[in-house]
């Protein structure tokens, strides 16, 4: 296919390595486990795999607190294992995207150990240090995981800033040496053959240089962070300068990509997509989480055709002409889509509707491990909770362990994930919801995903065509076109549990190329028929 760009026209799959597949029986997923499952990914048809962090870490935040950027944590394997993963993935035409956590390091990173050792240490300025105000923190900034964003260091009698845990001090991107050290680290991985990066909290890199207080907007919330408008500790304009420099490094290699985690609350695609720059000079892709959150990370987007199309239309209007969108329904930080969208006994039917949507929208689809088989959020007891967020907010909020439970491979002990004791409990629906059982059922969610991924590859209109809404659809039905040259495709999705009429004034002969209900191959003279409850159908104009 002409100009096939894997990160743009392909499908990317996110793996949370602790939970994917355990090859050595210690109950924790590892790199060799991922290698063993590459054939599965290749059959599924994915083009790239993004791995949550596998670098050396004391695991206060399960790998997002890195103590050595250039090595692999022993829990996941060795550098040699990682190099083998790159090689084996590349053999199968699968690209590897690394999580790049550059807003903070672990407090046990040698840089921070040096930085905190004295006020005049050469690395002092690599982190964000500030005097307190009469023994109190320098300003009112809050930690995203709760509490304040400042920690007093007894020895040097100053405060350091941390956006998340106090064990994760934020680095100072205004310091050139720090910036160069980060950029060297990036080159180190690119030289090893890594194909792309997911930039963790990329919109937090720079903080106000005058350390002004954020404004308060609303009264008390369970998480004090949500009470503020993050004017001075988030989305600062200088971040774009850093991303432009970063992009130049990527562009000095061939076929590399970046996707940024641009979490903005309330969700605001205008801000998130601004990190694509002019479409060619900052990030390649930006997650705006519009299909997950609305007003805050605890206010989630509810089921509904109109709600979904509004999000997509609004988002598309902020994609620069040369830029490209991406779509994501689930991540390691958010309740899984199938649980979020509820539906009771119809949950799988809803999942089929949204999988069809995800894989036919304009923009790179990201599938979170287990989403393709319909894994739900796990139910946690207090004693099972590992996530620091869960520990802090239980029982108000269970944290993020529910969406990080072990991958369900088979109807066997521990769902075939490990021969040991899994680090998080396996969901109790694994007898039905698992790769082995679903592979044998032609009607399963897994097989639906496989068919759609392959259709997306086959049809240019689906992987790169224009997108526009078919205006005549009713409120419960999402209907949109994907068009490329003379290929015209219409996707229709019934979000309702009742039949819905569909009438679109578009002459011609339409062939059914995919459907959860109608026989594939059937042709229609007019778009004037009834959609079954939760029907997802894709038609191509002959
Ligand atoms: C990002 C990661 C999340 C992590 C947080 C702090 O948001 O996606 O998992 O906890 O950064 O490290």
Coordinates of C-alpha atoms and ligand atoms in Angstrom, one line a residue:
X1 CA 0.0 0.0 0.0
X2 CA 1.3 3.5 -0.8
X3 CA 2.9 5.5 1.9
X4 CA 1.9 3.1 4.6
X5 CA 2.9 4.6 7.9
X6 CA 2.6 2.1 10.7
X7 CA 1.7 4.7 13.4
X8 CA -0.8 6.5 11.2
X9 CA -2.5 3.8 9.2
X10 CA -1.9 0.8 11.5
X11 CA -3.3 -0.3 14.9
X12 CA -1.4 0.1 18.2
X13 CA -1.9 -2.2 21.2
X14 CA -1.0 -1.2 24.7
X15 CA 0.6 -3.7 27.0
X16 CA 0.8 -3.2 30.8
X17 CA 3.8 -5.5 31.1
X18 CA 3.2 -6.6 34.7
X19 CA -0.1 -8.1 33.6
X20 CA 0.4 -9.5 30.1
X21 CA 2.1 -12.9 30.4
X22 CA 4.4 -14.3 33.1
X23 CA 7.1 -16.5 31.6
X24 CA 9.0 -17.4 34.8
X25 CA 6.3 -18.1 37.4
X26 CA 6.9 -15.2 39.7
X27 CA 3.3 -13.9 39.3
X28 CA 4.4 -10.8 37.4
X29 CA 4.4 -10.4 33.6
X30 CA 7.7 -10.0 31.9
X31 CA 9.5 -9.2 28.6
X32 CA 10.0 -12.9 27.7
X33 CA 6.3 -13.3 28.3
X34 CA 5.6 -10.6 25.7
X35 CA 7.9 -12.3 23.3
X36 CA 6.0 -15.6 23.7
X37 CA 2.8 -13.8 22.8
X38 CA 4.0 -11.9 19.8
X39 CA 2.4 -14.5 17.5
X40 CA -0.9 -13.8 19.1
X41 CA -0.4 -10.0 18.5
X42 CA 0.6 -10.7 14.9
X43 CA -2.6 -12.8 14.3
X44 CA -4.7 -10.1 15.9
X45 CA -3.1 -7.8 13.2
X46 CA -1.6 -5.1 15.3
X47 CA 1.2 -3.0 13.8
X48 CA 2.7 -1.5 17.0
X49 CA 2.9 -2.3 20.7
X50 CA 3.2 0.4 23.4
X51 CA 4.7 -1.0 26.6
X52 CA 4.1 0.8 29.9
X53 CA 7.5 1.4 31.6
X54 CA 10.0 -1.5 31.9
X55 CA 13.0 0.6 33.1
X56 CA 14.6 0.1 36.4
X57 CA 12.3 1.3 39.2
X58 CA 11.7 0.9 42.9
X59 CA 8.0 0.6 41.8
X60 CA 6.4 3.2 44.1
X61 CA 4.2 3.9 41.0
X62 CA 4.8 0.5 39.3
X63 CA 7.5 1.6 36.9
X64 CA 6.5 5.3 36.3
X65 CA 9.2 6.1 38.9
X66 CA 12.4 5.4 37.0
X67 CA 15.7 5.0 38.7
X68 CA 17.8 4.1 35.7
X69 CA 16.6 5.2 32.2
X70 CA 19.1 3.0 30.4
X71 CA 18.4 -0.3 32.0
X72 CA 15.5 -2.8 32.4
X73 CA 14.0 -3.6 35.8
X74 CA 14.9 -7.2 36.8
X75 CA 11.3 -7.9 37.4
X76 CA 10.7 -7.6 33.6
X77 CA 14.0 -9.1 32.5
X78 CA 17.3 -7.8 31.1
X79 CA 18.5 -5.4 28.5
X80 CA 19.3 -8.5 26.3
X81 CA 15.7 -9.6 26.7
X82 CA 14.5 -6.2 25.6
X83 CA 16.8 -6.3 22.6
X84 CA 15.4 -9.7 21.7
X85 CA 11.9 -8.3 22.0
X86 CA 12.8 -5.6 19.5
X87 CA 14.3 -8.1 17.1
X88 CA 11.4 -10.6 17.4
X89 CA 8.8 -8.0 17.1
X90 CA 10.5 -6.5 14.0
X91 CA 10.7 -9.9 12.4
X92 CA 6.9 -10.0 12.6
X93 CA 6.5 -6.4 11.3
X94 CA 5.5 -5.1 14.8
X95 CA 6.9 -1.9 16.0
X96 CA 7.8 -1.2 19.6
X97 CA 6.8 2.0 21.4
X98 CA 8.5 2.8 24.7
X99 CA 7.0 4.7 27.5
X100 CA 9.1 7.8 28.1
X101 CA 8.7 9.2 31.6
X102 CA 10.4 12.5 31.5
X103 CA 8.5 14.8 33.9
X104 CA 10.0 13.1 37.0
X105 CA 12.4 10.5 38.1
X106 CA 12.4 8.2 41.1
X107 CA 13.8 9.8 44.2
X108 CA 16.3 7.0 44.1
X109 CA 17.6 8.0 40.6
X110 CA 21.4 9.0 41.0
X111 CA 20.5 12.4 39.6
X112 CA 18.2 13.2 42.4
X113 CA 20.4 11.6 45.1
X114 CA 23.1 14.1 43.9
X115 CA 20.7 16.9 43.6
X116 CA 19.4 16.6 47.1
X117 CA 22.9 16.1 48.6
X118 CA 23.6 19.9 48.9
X119 CA 22.4 23.2 47.7
X120 CA 25.6 23.7 45.6
X121 CA 25.7 20.3 44.0
X122 CA 26.1 20.7 40.2
X123 CA 22.8 18.7 39.8
X124 CA 20.9 20.8 42.2
X125 CA 19.1 22.7 39.5
X126 CA 18.2 19.5 37.6
X127 CA 15.1 19.3 39.9
X128 CA 12.7 22.0 41.0
X129 CA 13.9 23.3 44.4
X130 CA 12.5 26.3 46.2
X131 CA 12.6 28.0 49.6
X132 CA 9.5 27.7 51.7
X133 CA 7.5 30.5 53.1
X134 CA 7.9 30.6 56.9
X135 CA 8.4 26.9 56.9
X136 CA 5.4 26.3 54.6
X137 CA 5.5 25.2 51.0
X138 CA 6.4 27.8 48.4
X139 CA 2.9 27.9 46.8
X140 CA -0.4 26.2 46.7
X141 CA 0.3 23.6 44.0
X142 CA -1.3 20.2 44.6
X143 CA -0.2 16.6 44.0
X144 CA -2.2 14.7 41.4
X145 CA -2.2 11.7 43.8
X146 CA -3.3 13.9 46.7
X147 CA -1.7 16.2 49.2
X148 CA 0.6 19.1 48.3
X149 CA 3.1 19.2 45.5
X150 CA 6.0 20.1 47.7
X151 CA 8.2 18.1 50.0
X152 CA 10.6 19.6 52.5
X153 CA 14.1 18.2 52.5
X154 CA 15.4 18.3 56.0
X155 CA 19.1 18.3 55.1
X156 CA 19.1 21.2 52.7
X157 CA 16.1 23.0 54.1
X158 CA 14.4 23.6 50.8
X159 CA 11.3 22.1 49.2
X160 CA 11.3 20.0 46.0
X161 CA 8.3 19.8 43.7
X162 CA 6.5 16.5 42.8
X163 CA 3.4 16.4 40.6
X164 CA 2.6 12.9 41.8
X165 CA 4.2 11.0 44.7
X166 CA 7.0 12.5 46.9
X167 CA 9.1 9.6 45.7
X168 CA 8.8 11.1 42.2
X169 CA 10.5 14.5 42.1
X170 CA 9.8 16.6 39.0
X171 CA 12.9 17.4 36.9
X172 CA 13.7 20.9 35.8
X173 CA 13.4 21.1 32.0
X174 CA 14.6 24.7 32.1
X175 CA 18.0 23.4 32.9
X176 CA 20.0 22.7 29.7
X177 CA 22.1 19.9 31.1
X178 CA 19.1 18.0 32.3
X179 CA 17.4 18.5 28.9
X180 CA 20.5 17.3 27.1
X181 CA 20.7 14.2 29.4
X182 CA 17.1 13.4 28.6
X183 CA 17.7 13.8 24.9
X184 CA 20.8 11.6 25.0
X185 CA 18.8 9.0 26.7
X186 CA 16.2 9.2 23.9
X187 CA 19.0 8.7 21.3
X188 CA 20.3 5.7 23.2
X189 CA 16.9 3.9 22.8
X190 CA 16.5 5.1 19.2
X191 CA 19.9 3.7 18.4
X192 CA 18.8 0.4 19.9
X193 CA 15.9 0.3 17.4
X194 CA 13.0 1.5 19.5
X195 CA 10.3 2.7 17.0
X196 CA 8.5 5.3 19.0
X197 CA 7.6 6.8 22.4
X198 CA 4.6 7.5 24.4
X199 CA 5.3 10.6 26.4
X200 CA 4.0 10.4 29.9
X201 CA 2.3 13.6 31.2
X202 CA 3.9 15.6 28.4
X203 CA 1.9 18.7 29.3
X204 CA 3.5 19.0 32.7
X205 CA 7.1 19.4 31.7
X206 CA 7.4 23.1 32.4
X207 CA 6.1 25.0 35.5
X208 CA 5.7 28.7 35.9
X209 CA 9.1 30.3 36.5
X210 CA 7.6 32.7 39.1
X211 CA 5.9 29.9 40.9
X212 CA 2.6 31.7 41.1
X213 CA -0.4 30.2 42.9
X214 CA -3.0 28.4 40.9
X215 CA -6.5 29.8 41.2
X216 CA -9.3 28.0 43.0
X217 CA -12.4 27.3 41.1
X218 CA -14.6 25.1 43.1
X219 CA -15.2 24.1 46.7
X220 CA -13.8 21.0 48.4
X221 CA -13.4 17.8 46.2
X222 CA -12.2 14.4 47.3
X223 CA -9.0 15.2 45.5
X224 CA -7.7 18.7 46.3
X225 CA -6.0 18.8 42.9
X226 CA -9.4 19.1 41.2
X227 CA -10.2 22.3 43.1
X228 CA -7.7 24.3 41.1
X229 CA -7.4 25.7 37.6
X230 CA -3.9 24.5 36.7
X231 CA -2.7 27.7 35.1
X232 CA 0.8 27.6 36.5
X233 CA 1.7 24.0 36.8
X234 CA 0.3 22.6 33.5
X235 CA 0.2 23.4 29.8
X236 CA 2.8 26.2 30.0
X237 CA 3.7 27.6 26.6
X238 CA 7.4 26.7 26.8
X239 CA 6.6 23.0 26.6
X240 CA 6.1 23.4 22.9
X241 CA 9.7 24.5 22.5
X242 CA 10.8 21.3 24.1
X243 CA 8.6 19.2 21.9
X244 CA 9.9 20.9 18.8
X245 CA 13.4 20.0 19.8
X246 CA 12.4 16.5 20.6
X247 CA 10.7 16.1 17.2
X248 CA 13.9 17.1 15.5
X249 CA 15.7 14.2 17.2
X250 CA 13.0 11.8 16.1
X251 CA 13.0 13.1 12.6
X252 CA 16.8 12.6 12.3
X253 CA 15.9 8.9 12.3
X254 CA 13.5 7.3 9.9
X255 CA 9.9 6.1 10.6
X256 CA 9.8 7.0 14.3
X257 CA 6.7 8.3 16.1
X258 CA 5.6 9.9 19.3
X259 CA 2.2 10.0 21.1
X260 CA 1.7 12.3 24.1
X261 CA -0.4 11.7 27.2
X262 CA -2.1 15.1 27.3
X263 CA -4.5 14.8 30.1
X264 CA -6.6 18.0 30.5
X265 CA -9.4 18.3 32.9
X266 CA -12.1 19.1 31.9
X267 CA -11.3 17.3 28.7
X268 CA -10.4 19.9 26.1
X269 CA -9.3 18.8 22.7
X270 CA -8.2 22.3 21.8
X271 CA -5.5 22.2 24.4
X272 CA -4.6 18.5 23.9
X273 CA -4.3 18.7 20.1
X274 CA -2.3 21.9 20.3
X275 CA 0.6 19.6 21.1
X276 CA 0.6 18.4 17.5
X277 CA 2.0 21.9 16.6
X278 CA 1.6 22.5 13.0
X279 CA 1.0 18.8 12.4
X280 CA 4.7 18.1 11.6
X281 CA 6.8 19.8 14.2
X282 CA 5.7 18.5 17.7
X283 CA 4.0 15.3 18.6
X284 CA 2.8 12.8 15.9
X285 CA -0.3 12.0 18.0
X286 CA -1.9 13.3 21.2
X287 CA -4.3 11.4 23.5
X288 CA -7.0 13.8 24.6
X289 CA -9.1 11.1 26.4
X290 CA -12.3 12.7 25.0
X291 CA -13.9 9.2 24.7
X292 CA -13.1 8.5 28.3
X293 CA -13.4 11.6 30.5
X294 CA -15.6 14.7 30.5
X295 CA -15.5 17.3 33.3
X296 CA -12.8 15.6 35.4
X297 CA -11.1 12.2 35.7
X298 CA -13.9 11.0 37.8
X299 CA -16.7 12.3 35.5
X300 CA -16.7 9.7 32.7
X301 CA -18.2 9.9 29.3
X302 CA -21.5 7.9 29.3
X303 CA -22.9 5.7 26.6
X304 CA -24.7 7.4 23.8
X305 CA -24.4 7.9 20.0
X306 CA -24.8 11.6 20.2
X307 CA -22.3 12.1 23.0
X308 CA -19.7 10.1 21.1
X309 CA -20.2 11.9 17.8
X310 CA -20.1 15.3 19.5
X311 CA -16.7 14.4 21.0
X312 CA -15.3 13.2 17.7
X313 CA -16.6 16.1 15.7
X314 CA -15.3 18.7 18.2
X315 CA -11.9 16.9 18.4
X316 CA -11.5 16.7 14.7
X317 CA -12.0 20.4 14.4
X318 CA -8.7 20.9 16.3
X319 CA -6.5 18.6 14.3
X320 CA -4.1 20.7 12.3
X321 CA -4.3 20.0 8.5
X322 CA -1.1 18.1 8.5
X323 CA -1.8 16.4 11.8
X324 CA -3.5 13.1 12.6
X325 CA -5.9 12.1 15.4
X326 CA -5.8 9.0 17.6
X327 CA -8.5 7.2 19.4
X328 CA -8.4 5.4 22.7
X329 CA -11.2 3.9 24.8
X330 CA -9.2 2.3 27.7
X331 CA -5.8 2.7 29.3
X332 CA -4.0 1.5 32.5
X333 CA -5.3 4.7 34.2
X334 CA -9.0 4.5 33.5
X335 CA -11.8 2.1 34.1
X336 CA -12.0 -0.3 31.1
X337 CA -14.5 0.7 28.4
X338 CA -16.7 -2.4 28.8
X339 CA -17.2 -1.6 32.5
X340 CA -17.6 2.1 31.9
X341 CA -20.2 1.7 29.3
X342 CA -22.2 -0.7 31.4
X343 CA -25.1 -2.4 29.7
X344 CA -25.5 -5.3 32.0
X345 CA -26.3 -8.4 29.9
X346 CA -25.7 -6.4 26.8
X347 CA -22.2 -5.3 27.8
X348 CA -20.6 -7.4 25.1
X349 CA -23.0 -6.1 22.4
X350 CA -22.0 -2.6 23.4
X351 CA -18.4 -3.6 23.3
X352 CA -18.9 -4.8 19.7
X353 CA -20.4 -1.4 18.8
X354 CA -17.6 0.6 20.2
X355 CA -14.9 -1.7 18.8
X356 CA -16.4 -1.2 15.4
X357 CA -16.3 2.5 16.0
X358 CA -12.7 2.5 17.3
X359 CA -11.5 0.6 14.3
X360 CA -13.4 2.6 11.7
X361 CA -12.8 6.2 12.9
X362 CA -10.3 8.4 11.3
X363 CA -7.2 8.3 13.5
X364 CA -4.9 5.7 14.9
X365 CA -6.7 3.2 17.1
X366 CA -5.1 2.2 20.4
X367 CA -6.4 -1.1 21.9
X368 CA -5.6 -1.7 25.6
X369 CA -4.6 -5.3 26.3
X370 CA -7.7 -7.4 27.0
X371 CA -10.0 -4.9 25.5
X372 CA -10.2 -7.1 22.4
X373 CA -11.7 -10.0 24.4
X374 CA -13.9 -7.8 26.6
X375 CA -12.0 -7.9 29.9
X376 CA -13.8 -6.0 32.6
X377 CA -12.5 -4.1 35.6
X378 CA -11.6 -6.5 38.4
X379 CA -13.2 -6.4 41.7
X380 CA -10.6 -5.6 44.4
X381 CA -10.6 -6.3 48.1
X382 CA -8.7 -3.8 50.2
X383 CA -5.9 -6.4 50.8
X384 CA -5.4 -6.8 47.0
X385 CA -4.8 -3.1 46.4
X386 CA -1.4 -2.3 45.0
X387 CA -1.8 1.1 43.3
X388 CA -0.8 4.1 45.5
X389 CA -4.0 5.9 44.3
X390 CA -6.1 3.0 45.5
X391 CA -4.3 2.9 48.8
X392 CA -5.0 6.5 49.4
X393 CA -8.6 6.8 48.3
X394 CA -10.1 3.5 49.2
X395 CA -13.0 2.9 49.6
X396 CA -14.1 6.1 47.7
X397 CA -12.0 5.1 44.8
X398 CA -10.4 1.7 44.2
X399 CA -7.5 3.1 42.3
X400 CA -6.3 1.7 39.0
X401 CA -5.7 -2.0 39.9
X402 CA -9.2 -3.0 38.5
X403 CA -8.1 -2.2 35.0
X404 CA -4.7 -3.8 35.4
X405 CA -5.7 -7.3 36.2
X406 CA -3.9 -10.2 34.5
X407 CA -4.6 -10.9 30.8
X408 CA -7.0 -13.8 30.4
X409 CA -5.4 -16.3 28.1
X410 CA -7.3 -19.5 28.7
X411 CA -10.0 -21.1 30.9
X412 CA -7.2 -22.6 33.1
X413 CA -5.8 -21.8 36.4
X414 CA -4.9 -18.1 36.8
X415 CA -6.4 -17.7 33.3
X416 CA -3.2 -19.1 31.9
X417 CA -1.3 -15.9 32.9
X418 CA 1.1 -17.4 35.4
X419 CA 2.0 -20.7 37.1
X420 CA 2.7 -18.7 40.2
X421 CA 0.6 -16.4 42.4
X422 CA -0.6 -13.5 40.2
X423 CA 0.4 -10.0 41.5
X424 CA -3.2 -8.9 41.2
X425 CA -6.2 -11.3 41.3
X426 CA -7.5 -12.7 38.0
X427 CA -11.0 -11.6 37.2
X428 CA -13.6 -14.2 38.0
X429 CA -15.1 -14.2 34.5
X430 CA -12.0 -15.8 33.0
X431 CA -13.7 -19.1 32.2
X432 CA -15.8 -17.4 29.5
X433 CA -13.7 -14.3 28.7
X434 CA -10.4 -15.5 27.5
X435 CA -8.3 -15.7 24.3
X436 CA -8.6 -19.5 23.9
X437 CA -12.3 -19.8 24.2
X438 CA -13.0 -16.7 22.1
X439 CA -10.7 -17.9 19.4
X440 CA -12.9 -20.9 18.8
X441 CA -16.1 -18.8 18.7
X442 CA -16.6 -17.1 15.3
X443 CA -19.0 -14.7 16.9
X444 CA -16.7 -13.6 19.8
X445 CA -15.5 -10.1 20.4
X446 CA -12.0 -11.3 19.7
X447 CA -12.9 -12.5 16.2
X448 CA -14.9 -9.3 15.6
X449 CA -11.8 -7.3 16.4
X450 CA -9.6 -9.4 14.2
X451 CA -12.0 -9.0 11.3
X452 CA -12.2 -5.3 11.7
X453 CA -8.4 -4.9 12.0
X454 CA -8.0 -6.8 8.8
X455 CA -10.7 -4.8 7.0
X456 CA -9.1 -1.6 8.1
X457 CA -5.9 -2.7 6.5
X458 CA -7.7 -3.8 3.3
X459 CA -9.7 -0.6 2.8
X460 CA -7.8 2.6 2.2
X461 CA -10.9 4.6 3.0
X462 CA -10.9 3.1 6.5
X463 CA -7.2 3.6 7.3
X464 CA -6.7 7.0 5.8
X465 CA -9.9 8.4 4.3
X466 CA -11.8 11.5 5.2
X467 CA -14.4 11.2 7.9
X468 CA -17.7 12.9 8.0
X469 CA -21.0 12.4 9.7
X470 CA -24.1 11.3 7.9
X471 CA -26.4 14.0 9.2
X472 CA -29.7 12.1 8.8
X473 CA -29.0 9.6 11.5
X474 CA -31.2 9.6 14.6
X475 CA -30.0 10.3 18.1
X476 CA -29.3 6.7 18.9
X477 CA -27.5 6.0 15.7
X478 CA -24.0 7.0 14.8
X479 CA -23.5 7.0 11.0
X480 CA -20.4 8.3 9.3
X481 CA -18.6 8.1 6.0
X482 CA -15.0 7.2 5.3
X483 CA -14.0 8.3 1.8
X484 CA -10.8 7.9 -0.1
X485 CA -10.7 8.6 -3.9
X486 CA -13.5 6.5 -5.3
X487 CA -13.9 4.3 -2.3
X488 CA -16.8 5.3 -0.2
X489 CA -17.7 3.5 3.1
X490 CA -20.6 4.1 5.4
X491 CA -20.4 2.9 9.0
X492 CA -23.7 2.7 11.0
X493 CA -23.9 1.9 14.7
X494 CA -27.0 1.5 16.7
X495 CA -26.3 2.4 20.3
X496 CA -29.8 1.5 21.4
X497 CA -31.2 -1.8 22.7
X498 CA -34.2 -1.4 20.4
X499 CA -34.5 -1.5 16.6
X500 CA -33.9 1.8 14.9
X501 CA -34.9 2.9 11.4
X502 CA -32.1 4.2 9.3
X503 CA -32.8 6.3 6.2
X504 CA -30.0 8.2 4.5
X505 CA -30.5 9.9 1.2
X506 CA -27.6 8.6 -0.7
X507 CA -28.3 6.8 -4.0
X508 CA -26.3 3.9 -5.3
X509 CA -25.7 0.3 -4.6
X510 CA -24.3 -0.5 -1.2
X511 CA -22.6 -3.7 -0.3
X512 CA -22.5 -5.0 3.2
X513 CA -18.8 -5.7 4.0
X514 CA -19.1 -6.2 7.8
X515 CA -22.0 -6.6 10.2
X516 CA -22.9 -7.9 13.6
X517 CA -26.3 -8.8 12.3
X518 CA -26.8 -8.6 8.5
X519 CA -25.4 -11.1 6.1
X520 CA -22.1 -9.9 4.6
X521 CA -22.2 -9.6 0.8
X522 CA -25.9 -8.5 0.7
X523 CA -26.5 -5.4 -1.3
X524 CA -28.9 -2.5 -0.8
X525 CA -30.3 0.0 -3.3
X526 CA -31.0 2.6 -0.7
X527 CA -30.0 3.2 2.8
X528 CA -33.5 2.7 4.1
X529 CA -33.8 -0.2 6.6
X530 CA -34.0 -1.1 10.2
X531 CA -31.0 -1.6 12.4
X532 CA -31.3 -4.4 15.0
X533 CA -30.5 -3.5 18.6
X534 CA -26.8 -2.8 19.0
X535 CA -26.2 -3.5 15.3
X536 CA -22.9 -2.4 13.8
X537 CA -22.7 -2.5 10.0
X538 CA -20.2 -1.3 7.4
X539 CA -21.3 -0.7 3.8
X540 CA -19.3 0.1 0.8
X541 CA -20.6 1.8 -2.3
X542 CA -20.3 -0.4 -5.3
Ligands
LIG1 C1 0.9 8.9 34.0 C2 0.8 7.4 33.9 C3 0.2 6.9 35.2 C4 1.2 7.3 36.3 C5 1.3 8.8 36.3 C6 2.4 9.2 37.3 O1 -0.3 9.6 34.1 O2 -0.1 7.1 32.8 O3 0.0 5.6 35.2 O4 0.7 6.9 37.5 O5 1.8 9.3 35.1 O6 3.5 8.5 37.2

